[in-house]
XYZ file of C-alpha atoms in Angstrom:
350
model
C -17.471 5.905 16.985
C -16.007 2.558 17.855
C -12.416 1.474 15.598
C -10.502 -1.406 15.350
C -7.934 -1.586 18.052
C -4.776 -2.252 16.712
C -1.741 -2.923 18.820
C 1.200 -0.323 17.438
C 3.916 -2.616 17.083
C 7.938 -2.312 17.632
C 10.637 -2.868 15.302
C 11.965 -5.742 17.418
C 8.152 -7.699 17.597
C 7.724 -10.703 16.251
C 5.983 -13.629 16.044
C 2.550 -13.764 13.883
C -0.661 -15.637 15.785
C -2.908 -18.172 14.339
C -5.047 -15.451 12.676
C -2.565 -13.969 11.273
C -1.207 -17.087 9.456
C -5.107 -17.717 8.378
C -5.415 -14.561 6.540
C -2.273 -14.408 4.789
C -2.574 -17.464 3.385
C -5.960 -16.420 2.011
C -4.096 -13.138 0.994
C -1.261 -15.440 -0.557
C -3.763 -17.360 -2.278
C -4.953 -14.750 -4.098
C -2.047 -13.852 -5.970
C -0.148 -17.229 -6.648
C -3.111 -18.780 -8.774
C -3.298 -15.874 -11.426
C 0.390 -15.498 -10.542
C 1.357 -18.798 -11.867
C -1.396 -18.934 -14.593
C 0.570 -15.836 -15.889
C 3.921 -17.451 -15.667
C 3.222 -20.562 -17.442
C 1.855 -17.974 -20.269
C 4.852 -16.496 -19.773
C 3.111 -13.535 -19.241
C 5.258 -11.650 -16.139
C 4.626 -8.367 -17.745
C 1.094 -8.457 -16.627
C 2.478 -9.943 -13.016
C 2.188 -6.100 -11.471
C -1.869 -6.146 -12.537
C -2.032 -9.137 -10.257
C -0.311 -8.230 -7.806
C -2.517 -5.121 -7.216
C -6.045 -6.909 -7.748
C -4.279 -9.425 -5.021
C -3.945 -6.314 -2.130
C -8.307 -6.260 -2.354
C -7.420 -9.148 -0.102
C -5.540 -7.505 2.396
C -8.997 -5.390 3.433
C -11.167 -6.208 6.053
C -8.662 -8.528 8.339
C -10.301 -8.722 11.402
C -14.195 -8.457 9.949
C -16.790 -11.020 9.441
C -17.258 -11.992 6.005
C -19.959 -9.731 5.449
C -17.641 -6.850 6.502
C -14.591 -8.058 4.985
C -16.778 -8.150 1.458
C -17.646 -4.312 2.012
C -14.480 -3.254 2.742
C -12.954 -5.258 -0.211
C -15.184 -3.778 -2.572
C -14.812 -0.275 -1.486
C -10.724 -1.186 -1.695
C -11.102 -2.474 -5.289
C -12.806 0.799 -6.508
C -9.940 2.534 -4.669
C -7.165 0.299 -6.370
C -8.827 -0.259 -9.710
C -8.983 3.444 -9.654
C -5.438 3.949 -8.964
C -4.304 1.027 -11.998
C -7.051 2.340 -14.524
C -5.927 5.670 -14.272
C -1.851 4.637 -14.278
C -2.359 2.840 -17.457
C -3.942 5.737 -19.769
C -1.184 7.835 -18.304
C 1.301 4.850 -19.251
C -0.320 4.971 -22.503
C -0.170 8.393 -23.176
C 3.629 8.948 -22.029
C 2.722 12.109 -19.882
C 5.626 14.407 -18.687
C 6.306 13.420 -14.976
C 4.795 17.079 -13.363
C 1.914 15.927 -14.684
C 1.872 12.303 -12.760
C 2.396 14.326 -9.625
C -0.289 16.562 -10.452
C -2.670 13.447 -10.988
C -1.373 11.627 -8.540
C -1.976 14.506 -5.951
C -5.532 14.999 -6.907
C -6.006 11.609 -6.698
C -4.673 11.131 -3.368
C -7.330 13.396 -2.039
C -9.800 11.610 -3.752
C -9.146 8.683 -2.412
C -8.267 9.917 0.929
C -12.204 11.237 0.986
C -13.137 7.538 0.046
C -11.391 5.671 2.053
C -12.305 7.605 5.378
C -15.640 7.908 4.289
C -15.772 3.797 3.981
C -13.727 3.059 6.945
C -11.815 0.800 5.029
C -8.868 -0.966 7.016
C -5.858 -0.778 6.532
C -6.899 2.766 6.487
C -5.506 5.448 4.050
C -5.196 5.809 0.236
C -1.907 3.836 0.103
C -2.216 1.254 -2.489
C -4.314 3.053 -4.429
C -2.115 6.103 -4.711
C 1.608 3.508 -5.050
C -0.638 1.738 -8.065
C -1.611 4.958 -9.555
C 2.155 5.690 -9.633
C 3.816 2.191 -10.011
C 1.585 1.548 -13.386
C 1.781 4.919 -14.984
C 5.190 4.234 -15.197
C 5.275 0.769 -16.582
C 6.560 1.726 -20.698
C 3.755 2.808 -23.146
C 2.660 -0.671 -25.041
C 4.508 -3.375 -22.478
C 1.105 -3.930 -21.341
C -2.453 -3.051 -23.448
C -5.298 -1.394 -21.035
C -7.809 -3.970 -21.902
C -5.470 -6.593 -20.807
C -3.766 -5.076 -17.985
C -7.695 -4.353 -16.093
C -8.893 -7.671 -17.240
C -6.171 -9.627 -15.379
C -6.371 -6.568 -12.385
C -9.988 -7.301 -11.808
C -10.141 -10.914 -11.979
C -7.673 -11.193 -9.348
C -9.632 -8.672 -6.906
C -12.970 -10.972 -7.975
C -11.242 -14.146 -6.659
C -9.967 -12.319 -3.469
C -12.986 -11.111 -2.761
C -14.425 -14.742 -3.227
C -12.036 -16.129 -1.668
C -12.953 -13.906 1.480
C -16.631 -14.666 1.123
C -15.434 -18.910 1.834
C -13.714 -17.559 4.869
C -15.590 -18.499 7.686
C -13.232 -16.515 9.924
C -15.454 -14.823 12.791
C -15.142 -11.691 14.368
C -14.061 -10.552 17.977
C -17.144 -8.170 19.066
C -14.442 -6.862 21.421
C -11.890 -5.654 19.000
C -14.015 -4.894 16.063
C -16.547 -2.395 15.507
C -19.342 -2.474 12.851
C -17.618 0.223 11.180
C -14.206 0.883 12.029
C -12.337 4.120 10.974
C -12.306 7.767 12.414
C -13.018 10.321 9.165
C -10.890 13.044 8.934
C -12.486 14.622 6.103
C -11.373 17.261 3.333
C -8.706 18.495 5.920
C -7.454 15.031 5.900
C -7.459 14.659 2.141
C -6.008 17.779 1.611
C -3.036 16.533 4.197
C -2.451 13.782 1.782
C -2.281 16.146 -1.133
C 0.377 18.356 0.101
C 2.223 15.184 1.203
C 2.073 13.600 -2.471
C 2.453 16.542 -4.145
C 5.662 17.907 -2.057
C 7.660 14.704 -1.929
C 7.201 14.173 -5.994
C 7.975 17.921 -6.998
C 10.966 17.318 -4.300
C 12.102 13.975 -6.241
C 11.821 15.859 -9.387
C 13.690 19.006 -8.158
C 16.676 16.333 -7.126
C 16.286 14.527 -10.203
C 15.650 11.272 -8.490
C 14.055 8.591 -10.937
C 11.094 6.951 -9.717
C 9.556 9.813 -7.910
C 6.599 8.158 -7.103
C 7.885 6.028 -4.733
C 8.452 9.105 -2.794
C 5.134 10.044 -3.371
C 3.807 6.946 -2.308
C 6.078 6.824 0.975
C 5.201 10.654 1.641
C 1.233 8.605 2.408
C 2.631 6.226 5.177
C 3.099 8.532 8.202
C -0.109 10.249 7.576
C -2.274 7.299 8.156
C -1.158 7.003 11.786
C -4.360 8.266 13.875
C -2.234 9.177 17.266
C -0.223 12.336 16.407
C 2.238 10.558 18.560
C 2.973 8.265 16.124
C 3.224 9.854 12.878
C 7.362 9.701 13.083
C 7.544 6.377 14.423
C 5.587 5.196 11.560
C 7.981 6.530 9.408
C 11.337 5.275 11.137
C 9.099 1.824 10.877
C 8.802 2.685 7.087
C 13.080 3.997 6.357
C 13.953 0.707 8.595
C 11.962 -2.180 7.194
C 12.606 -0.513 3.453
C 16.779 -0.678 4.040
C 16.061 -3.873 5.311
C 14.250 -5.295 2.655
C 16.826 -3.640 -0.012
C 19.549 -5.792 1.145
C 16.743 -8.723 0.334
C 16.301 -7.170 -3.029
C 20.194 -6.630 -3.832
C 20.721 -10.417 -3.194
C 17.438 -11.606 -5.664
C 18.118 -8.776 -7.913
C 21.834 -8.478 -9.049
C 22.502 -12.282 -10.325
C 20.117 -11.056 -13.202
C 17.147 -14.062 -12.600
C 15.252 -15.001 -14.904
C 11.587 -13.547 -15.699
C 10.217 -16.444 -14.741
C 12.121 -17.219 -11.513
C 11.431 -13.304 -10.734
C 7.989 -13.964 -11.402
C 8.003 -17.163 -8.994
C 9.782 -15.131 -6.000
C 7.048 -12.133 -6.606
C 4.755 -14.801 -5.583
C 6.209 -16.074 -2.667
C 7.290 -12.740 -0.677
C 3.403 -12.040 -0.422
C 3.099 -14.530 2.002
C 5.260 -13.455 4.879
C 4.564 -9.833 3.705
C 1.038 -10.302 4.982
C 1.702 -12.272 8.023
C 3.595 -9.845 9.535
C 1.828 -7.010 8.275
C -0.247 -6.418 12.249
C 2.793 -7.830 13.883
C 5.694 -6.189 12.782
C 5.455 -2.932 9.678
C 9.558 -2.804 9.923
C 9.587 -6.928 8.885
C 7.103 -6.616 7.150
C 8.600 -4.337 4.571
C 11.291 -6.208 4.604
C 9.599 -8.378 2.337
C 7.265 -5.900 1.114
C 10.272 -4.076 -0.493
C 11.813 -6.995 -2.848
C 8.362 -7.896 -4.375
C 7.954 -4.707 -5.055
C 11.468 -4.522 -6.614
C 11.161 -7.638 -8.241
C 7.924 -6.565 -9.898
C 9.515 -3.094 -10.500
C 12.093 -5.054 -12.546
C 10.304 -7.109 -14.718
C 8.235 -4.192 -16.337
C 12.109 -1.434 -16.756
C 15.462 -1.709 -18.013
C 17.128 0.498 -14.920
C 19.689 -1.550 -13.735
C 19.260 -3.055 -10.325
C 21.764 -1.319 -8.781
C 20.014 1.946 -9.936
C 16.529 0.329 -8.709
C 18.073 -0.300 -5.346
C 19.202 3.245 -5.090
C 16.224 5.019 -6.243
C 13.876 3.369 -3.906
C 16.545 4.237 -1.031
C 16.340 7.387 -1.871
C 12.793 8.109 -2.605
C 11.216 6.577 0.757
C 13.915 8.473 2.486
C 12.395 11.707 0.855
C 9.008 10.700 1.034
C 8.856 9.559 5.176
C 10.522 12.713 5.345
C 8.209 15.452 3.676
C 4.957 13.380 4.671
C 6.447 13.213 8.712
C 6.623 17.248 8.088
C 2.919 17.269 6.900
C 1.708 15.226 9.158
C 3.220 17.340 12.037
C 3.365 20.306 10.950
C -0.917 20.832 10.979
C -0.268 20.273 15.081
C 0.376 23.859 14.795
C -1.373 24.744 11.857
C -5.501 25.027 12.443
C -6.058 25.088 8.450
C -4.502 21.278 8.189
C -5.964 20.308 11.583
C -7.804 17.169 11.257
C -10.501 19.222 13.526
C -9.679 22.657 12.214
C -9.564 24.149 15.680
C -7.226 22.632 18.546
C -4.827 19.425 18.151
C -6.350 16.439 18.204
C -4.657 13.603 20.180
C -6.409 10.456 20.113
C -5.690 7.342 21.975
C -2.432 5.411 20.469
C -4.062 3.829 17.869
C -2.013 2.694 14.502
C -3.317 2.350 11.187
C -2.103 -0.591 9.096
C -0.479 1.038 6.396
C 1.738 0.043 3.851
């Protein structure tokens, strides 16, 4: 089966194309108008609900529309899945073994799904950091009904959004559908990963676990075996890069309204360099995500800052260690026999 070819790209490339620019505006897009509806309700505890229905944009890059509305669909299920299910655990207030329970099982879920739909950026990444970022938010800052309502219109008008697009696809790069399936091996990579790197947060008594969890996911959607550490060095580098970012926005204490407005903005050149550049990339990825983080806790920033240090150190680690370790070990074995070395090919993963 034909994939998408996607360049794997060094820490020191830059420099986004026209394309690029095109789609992360449309990306963008999504999230600043029910971003700023939100903020003039002075609503920025719903802000994280948007920002997930706003990654349903991020799918289907280099598709035609028809594509790009497939793969967006099949990512909103994944996502939606990943917020419902955070926000009855938020609800409920469950002891954290049991989020990494959940959030293990669900990561092979997903893992199933997403390979099965060829969805691109491939993986169960945002659908497994939602399932964790939500279920976290405090019982009652945010009601269920709510919290999906604003979640779902935001993937709706992505999706439309998409569907105006009259971006065209390159027969040469693109593939009807793109994806290799790794299967229940696969999944059950990703549930060893998730499950390892929380119990290991837990076991250190690091707070926000899943964000090791969620990290533990990144090196594991690299198809070349080749590439599975890179990714993560890609991952440690553009997250300590982005936490200086964060450290200036966070510690002079901004207001929940200017948070909300800078939450906004970073989407922009988080998506642009996204193909170009996964170390810059982060770099911006990492202070919305703190910024977001920081609107819905009371942890201090400096606290924040360390945590998420921390926790993607842990989880690159374990999930470099899973990902390698099946090279050798025929029951993990994306083909259950010998090791399976595709051409370098790089999953866009966040």
């Amino acid at each position: 089966m034909l994939a998408v070819r996607e360049a794997t790209t060094g820490l020191f490339t830059v420099g986004p194309s026209a394309d690029h620019t095109r789609h992360a505006l449309r990306v963008a897009t999504g999230l600043v108008i029910p971003g700023s509806v939100l903020l003039v309700l002075g609503r920025t505890d719903l802000l994280i609900f948007a920002m997930f229905g706003s990654f349903v944009g991020m799918y289907g890059r280099d598709g035609s529309r028809r594509e790009r509305g497939r793969q967006q669909r099949s990512a909103a299920w994944l996502i939606g899945g990943g917020v419902g299910i955070g926000v009855l655990l938020a609800a409920t207030g469950v002891a954290p073994l049991v989020l990494v329970i959940v959030e293990s099982v669900f990561a092979a879920a997903a893992s199933l799904l997403a390979d099965r739909r060829g969805i691109r950026p491939g993986g169960p990444f945002y659908a497994i950091f939602a399932l964790g970022a939500v279920s976290l938010t405090p019982a009652g800052l945010a009601k269920p009904l709510p919290a999906l309502g604003v979640f779902t219109m935001t993937a709706v008008l992505c999706m439309v959004l998409a569907a105006l697009d009259g971006e065209t696809i390159d027969a040469a790069t693109v593939s009807a559908r793109p994806g290799v399936h790794f299967g229940a091996r696969h999944a059950t990579r990703y549930a060893v990963a998730v499950s390892g790197a929380g119990l290991a947060g837990l076991g250190l008594g690091v707070g926000h676990a899943n964000w090791a969890m969620a990290s533990a996911a990144v090196p594991l959607a690299a198809l070349d075996a080749g590439t599975h550490l890179s990714r993560g060095l890609h991952r440690v580098a553009g997250t300590f890069l982005g936490l200086g970012l964060s450290a200036v926005l966070l510690i002079p204490g901004p207001r929940p309204v200017l948070t909300g407005a800078l939450v906004l903005a970073l989407l922009f050149p988080t998506e642009l360099y996204m193909a170009r550049n996964y170390a810059l990339a982060l770099g911006f990825f990492t202070p919305l995500i703190m910024l977001t983080t920081s609107l819905s806790v009371t942890t201090s920033p400096g606290r924040l800052l360390i945590d998420r240090g921390v926790d993607t150190v842990l989880g690159v680690a374990v999930g470099v260690l899973v990902a390698v370790g099946p090279e050798h070990l025929r029951w993990l074995s994306p083909t259950g026999s010998a090791p399976h070395r595709p051409q370098a090919r790089c999953r866009r993963d966040l």
